[in-house]
Amino acid sequence: LALLKIASLLIKSDGKVDKEEIELVQRFFKSTFGDSKANKLFSDLKNRTDIPTNINSLIEIIKNKINPSKYYSIIQFLYSLSAIDGVISKSEEDFIYSIGYALGFTDDRLQSIKNQFVKSKRKTKSKKYSQQIVDYLKILGLKPGVNKSAIKTAYRSLAKEFHPDKLAGMSDGIINLAKEKFQLIQESYEYLNKHYV
């Protein structure tokens, strides 16, 4: 319920509520908890008055219920929600950063997760690297000019963290999200391994 409340606050953070955002939350919670439990959570969110609206209170609930090794799944979910319309607004990003900081994430780690959900809209000015290479480097949390060993190190680190096997016992929704991100990390590494000079 705390995560659902955080998701609803994120949806409202940019001043508009998009149908796509609501549908993504509904799909995520139904695939995570099943239809009847998800519907109960949706009903509770609407009808209960004792649900905190303070971010710190919601974070404390999450910290008491979820193993810290699973916090990145929450950040992934929030970024996927904010990026569903193709743009992460400044207010959405600030909101996610406040959640991330409260869960112990660094700027670099949050940026690395964000990079998996949005591709750069700016075209690269580099004459040496294509936009695709720049985008794949960003997914791995890297910038053009790094050496191949840095790519391999970043890939191994992210692959360990996002490997779906690490999420044994978590819900199907979280596991499926991790699988998608793990595939993107693999795709980035494989492309860079072949094309990066």
Short mmCIF file of C-alpha atoms in Angstrom, two decimals:
data_model
loop_
_atom_site.label_atom_id
_atom_site.label_comp_id
_atom_site.label_asym_id
_atom_site.label_seq_id
_atom_site.Cartn_x
_atom_site.Cartn_y
_atom_site.Cartn_z
CA LEU A 1 0.00 0.00 0.00
CA ALA A 2 2.93 2.36 0.73
CA LEU A 3 4.40 1.67 -2.72
CA LEU A 4 1.01 2.26 -4.34
CA LYS A 5 0.72 5.58 -2.49
CA ILE A 6 4.22 6.57 -3.64
CA ALA A 7 3.27 5.65 -7.22
CA SER A 8 0.13 7.81 -6.99
CA LEU A 9 2.18 10.74 -5.64
CA LEU A 10 4.68 10.30 -8.50
CA ILE A 11 1.89 10.29 -11.07
CA LYS A 12 0.60 13.61 -9.68
CA SER A 13 4.06 15.17 -9.27
CA ASP A 14 4.16 16.69 -12.76
CA GLY A 15 0.71 18.24 -12.41
CA LYS A 16 -1.05 15.88 -14.79
CA VAL A 17 -2.38 12.35 -14.53
CA ASP A 18 -1.96 10.30 -17.71
CA LYS A 19 -4.10 7.29 -18.49
CA GLU A 20 -0.93 5.37 -19.49
CA GLU A 21 0.52 5.90 -16.00
CA ILE A 22 -2.60 4.63 -14.27
CA GLU A 23 -2.74 1.60 -16.56
CA LEU A 24 0.93 0.78 -15.91
CA VAL A 25 0.37 0.90 -12.13
CA GLN A 26 -2.71 -1.31 -12.48
CA ARG A 27 -0.85 -3.85 -14.64
CA PHE A 28 2.17 -3.85 -12.34
CA PHE A 29 0.14 -4.37 -9.16
CA LYS A 30 -2.11 -7.01 -10.75
CA SER A 31 0.86 -8.98 -12.07
CA THR A 32 2.64 -8.57 -8.74
CA PHE A 33 -0.16 -9.32 -6.30
CA GLY A 34 -2.93 -10.90 -8.39
CA ASP A 35 -6.23 -9.32 -9.37
CA SER A 36 -8.12 -9.57 -6.07
CA LYS A 37 -5.25 -8.34 -3.84
CA ALA A 38 -4.47 -5.51 -6.30
CA ASN A 39 -8.13 -4.47 -6.42
CA LYS A 40 -8.22 -4.43 -2.61
CA LEU A 41 -5.10 -2.22 -2.56
CA PHE A 42 -6.68 0.17 -5.09
CA SER A 43 -9.86 0.31 -2.99
CA ASP A 44 -7.86 0.86 0.23
CA LEU A 45 -5.92 3.69 -1.38
CA LYS A 46 -9.18 5.45 -2.27
CA ASN A 47 -11.10 4.78 0.92
CA ARG A 48 -8.68 4.62 3.84
CA THR A 49 -7.80 7.85 5.57
CA ASP A 50 -4.92 6.46 7.66
CA ILE A 51 -2.47 6.09 4.76
CA PRO A 52 0.40 8.54 5.23
CA THR A 53 1.03 11.12 2.51
CA ASN A 54 4.41 12.08 3.92
CA ILE A 55 7.24 10.55 1.85
CA ASN A 56 9.39 9.83 4.92
CA SER A 57 6.57 7.90 6.59
CA LEU A 58 5.96 5.88 3.43
CA ILE A 59 9.69 5.14 3.10
CA GLU A 60 9.83 3.95 6.72
CA ILE A 61 6.98 1.52 5.98
CA ILE A 62 8.86 0.20 2.96
CA LYS A 63 12.13 -0.09 4.91
CA ASN A 64 10.32 -2.16 7.56
CA LYS A 65 8.76 -4.50 4.99
CA ILE A 66 11.35 -4.99 2.23
CA ASN A 67 14.90 -6.30 2.26
CA PRO A 68 17.31 -3.48 1.25
CA SER A 69 18.69 -5.63 -1.58
CA LYS A 70 15.29 -5.24 -3.28
CA TYR A 71 15.16 -1.40 -3.14
CA TYR A 72 16.47 -1.03 -6.69
CA SER A 73 13.32 -2.78 -7.92
CA ILE A 74 11.31 0.06 -6.41
CA ILE A 75 13.44 2.66 -8.19
CA GLN A 76 13.13 0.70 -11.44
CA PHE A 77 9.36 0.65 -11.09
CA LEU A 78 9.23 4.39 -10.40
CA TYR A 79 11.42 5.20 -13.40
CA SER A 80 9.36 2.92 -15.66
CA LEU A 81 6.24 4.75 -14.45
CA SER A 82 7.66 8.21 -15.01
CA ALA A 83 9.10 7.28 -18.42
CA ILE A 84 5.92 5.69 -19.81
CA ASP A 85 5.06 8.89 -21.67
CA GLY A 86 8.59 9.12 -23.09
CA VAL A 87 9.63 12.04 -20.87
CA ILE A 88 10.77 12.17 -17.27
CA SER A 89 9.84 15.64 -16.05
CA LYS A 90 12.03 17.57 -13.61
CA SER A 91 9.40 17.17 -10.88
CA GLU A 92 9.20 13.39 -11.48
CA GLU A 93 12.97 13.09 -11.42
CA ASP A 94 13.22 15.15 -8.21
CA PHE A 95 10.55 12.96 -6.64
CA ILE A 96 12.37 9.73 -7.58
CA TYR A 97 15.67 11.15 -6.35
CA SER A 98 14.09 11.97 -2.97
CA ILE A 99 12.87 8.37 -2.70
CA GLY A 100 16.25 7.06 -3.87
CA TYR A 101 18.20 9.16 -1.36
CA ALA A 102 15.91 7.99 1.45
CA LEU A 103 16.63 4.39 0.41
CA GLY A 104 20.38 5.03 0.38
CA PHE A 105 21.07 5.44 -3.35
CA THR A 106 23.79 7.72 -4.70
CA ASP A 107 23.39 10.17 -7.59
CA ASP A 108 25.45 7.90 -9.87
CA ARG A 109 23.37 4.83 -9.07
CA LEU A 110 20.09 6.66 -9.64
CA GLN A 111 21.38 8.08 -12.92
CA SER A 112 22.45 4.60 -14.02
CA ILE A 113 18.96 3.23 -13.38
CA LYS A 114 17.35 6.21 -15.11
CA ASN A 115 19.55 5.68 -18.18
CA GLN A 116 17.90 2.30 -18.69
CA PHE A 117 14.54 3.94 -19.22
CA VAL A 118 15.25 6.95 -21.40
CA LYS A 119 17.41 7.42 -24.41
CA SER A 120 19.18 10.66 -24.96
CA LYS A 121 17.17 13.13 -27.01
CA ARG A 122 20.24 15.15 -27.80
CA LYS A 123 22.24 14.02 -30.72
CA THR A 124 25.84 13.26 -29.99
CA LYS A 125 28.34 15.86 -31.09
CA SER A 126 30.97 13.19 -31.27
CA LYS A 127 32.31 12.39 -34.69
CA LYS A 128 33.89 9.24 -33.30
CA TYR A 129 30.82 7.64 -31.67
CA SER A 130 27.35 7.02 -33.05
CA GLN A 131 24.23 7.97 -31.07
CA GLN A 132 23.56 4.27 -30.49
CA ILE A 133 26.98 3.77 -28.91
CA VAL A 134 26.46 6.84 -26.70
CA ASP A 135 23.02 5.56 -25.64
CA TYR A 136 24.31 2.07 -24.85
CA LEU A 137 27.21 3.53 -22.86
CA LYS A 138 24.71 5.58 -20.84
CA ILE A 139 22.71 2.45 -20.06
CA LEU A 140 25.87 1.01 -18.52
CA GLY A 141 26.47 4.30 -16.69
CA LEU A 142 29.47 5.25 -18.85
CA LYS A 143 30.55 8.10 -21.12
CA PRO A 144 32.30 7.98 -24.50
CA GLY A 145 36.04 7.59 -24.26
CA VAL A 146 36.14 4.82 -21.66
CA ASN A 147 38.18 1.74 -22.44
CA LYS A 148 36.73 -1.70 -23.12
CA SER A 149 37.71 -3.01 -19.70
CA ALA A 150 35.54 -0.29 -18.08
CA ILE A 151 32.63 -1.47 -20.24
CA LYS A 152 33.18 -5.06 -19.12
CA THR A 153 33.42 -4.03 -15.46
CA ALA A 154 30.24 -1.93 -15.65
CA TYR A 155 28.41 -4.73 -17.42
CA ARG A 156 29.41 -7.34 -14.83
CA SER A 157 28.40 -5.09 -11.96
CA LEU A 158 24.99 -4.27 -13.46
CA ALA A 159 24.39 -7.85 -14.61
CA LYS A 160 24.93 -9.08 -11.05
CA GLU A 161 22.63 -6.48 -9.60
CA PHE A 162 19.81 -6.84 -12.11
CA HIS A 163 19.97 -10.59 -12.70
CA PRO A 164 16.43 -11.95 -12.25
CA ASP A 165 17.75 -14.90 -10.22
CA LYS A 166 18.62 -12.42 -7.44
CA LEU A 167 14.93 -11.72 -7.08
CA ALA A 168 13.85 -15.21 -6.06
CA GLY A 169 10.78 -14.90 -3.87
CA MET A 170 9.79 -11.49 -5.27
CA SER A 171 6.60 -10.92 -7.22
CA ASP A 172 6.25 -11.68 -10.92
CA GLY A 173 5.89 -7.97 -11.73
CA ILE A 174 9.24 -7.11 -10.16
CA ILE A 175 10.93 -10.16 -11.71
CA ASN A 176 9.58 -9.26 -15.18
CA LEU A 177 10.80 -5.68 -14.81
CA ALA A 178 14.24 -6.95 -13.80
CA LYS A 179 14.28 -9.32 -16.81
CA GLU A 180 13.58 -6.44 -19.19
CA LYS A 181 16.35 -4.32 -17.70
CA PHE A 182 18.75 -7.27 -17.61
CA GLN A 183 18.11 -7.86 -21.32
CA LEU A 184 18.78 -4.19 -22.07
CA ILE A 185 22.05 -4.35 -20.14
CA GLN A 186 23.06 -7.49 -22.07
CA GLU A 187 22.07 -5.93 -25.39
CA SER A 188 24.13 -2.84 -24.58
CA TYR A 189 27.18 -4.86 -23.65
CA GLU A 190 26.97 -7.12 -26.70
CA TYR A 191 26.59 -4.17 -29.06
CA LEU A 192 29.46 -2.26 -27.46
CA ASN A 193 31.63 -5.36 -27.44
CA LYS A 194 31.27 -5.58 -31.23
CA HIS A 195 31.17 -1.90 -32.23
CA TYR A 196 32.99 0.17 -29.62
CA VAL A 197 36.54 1.17 -30.50
#
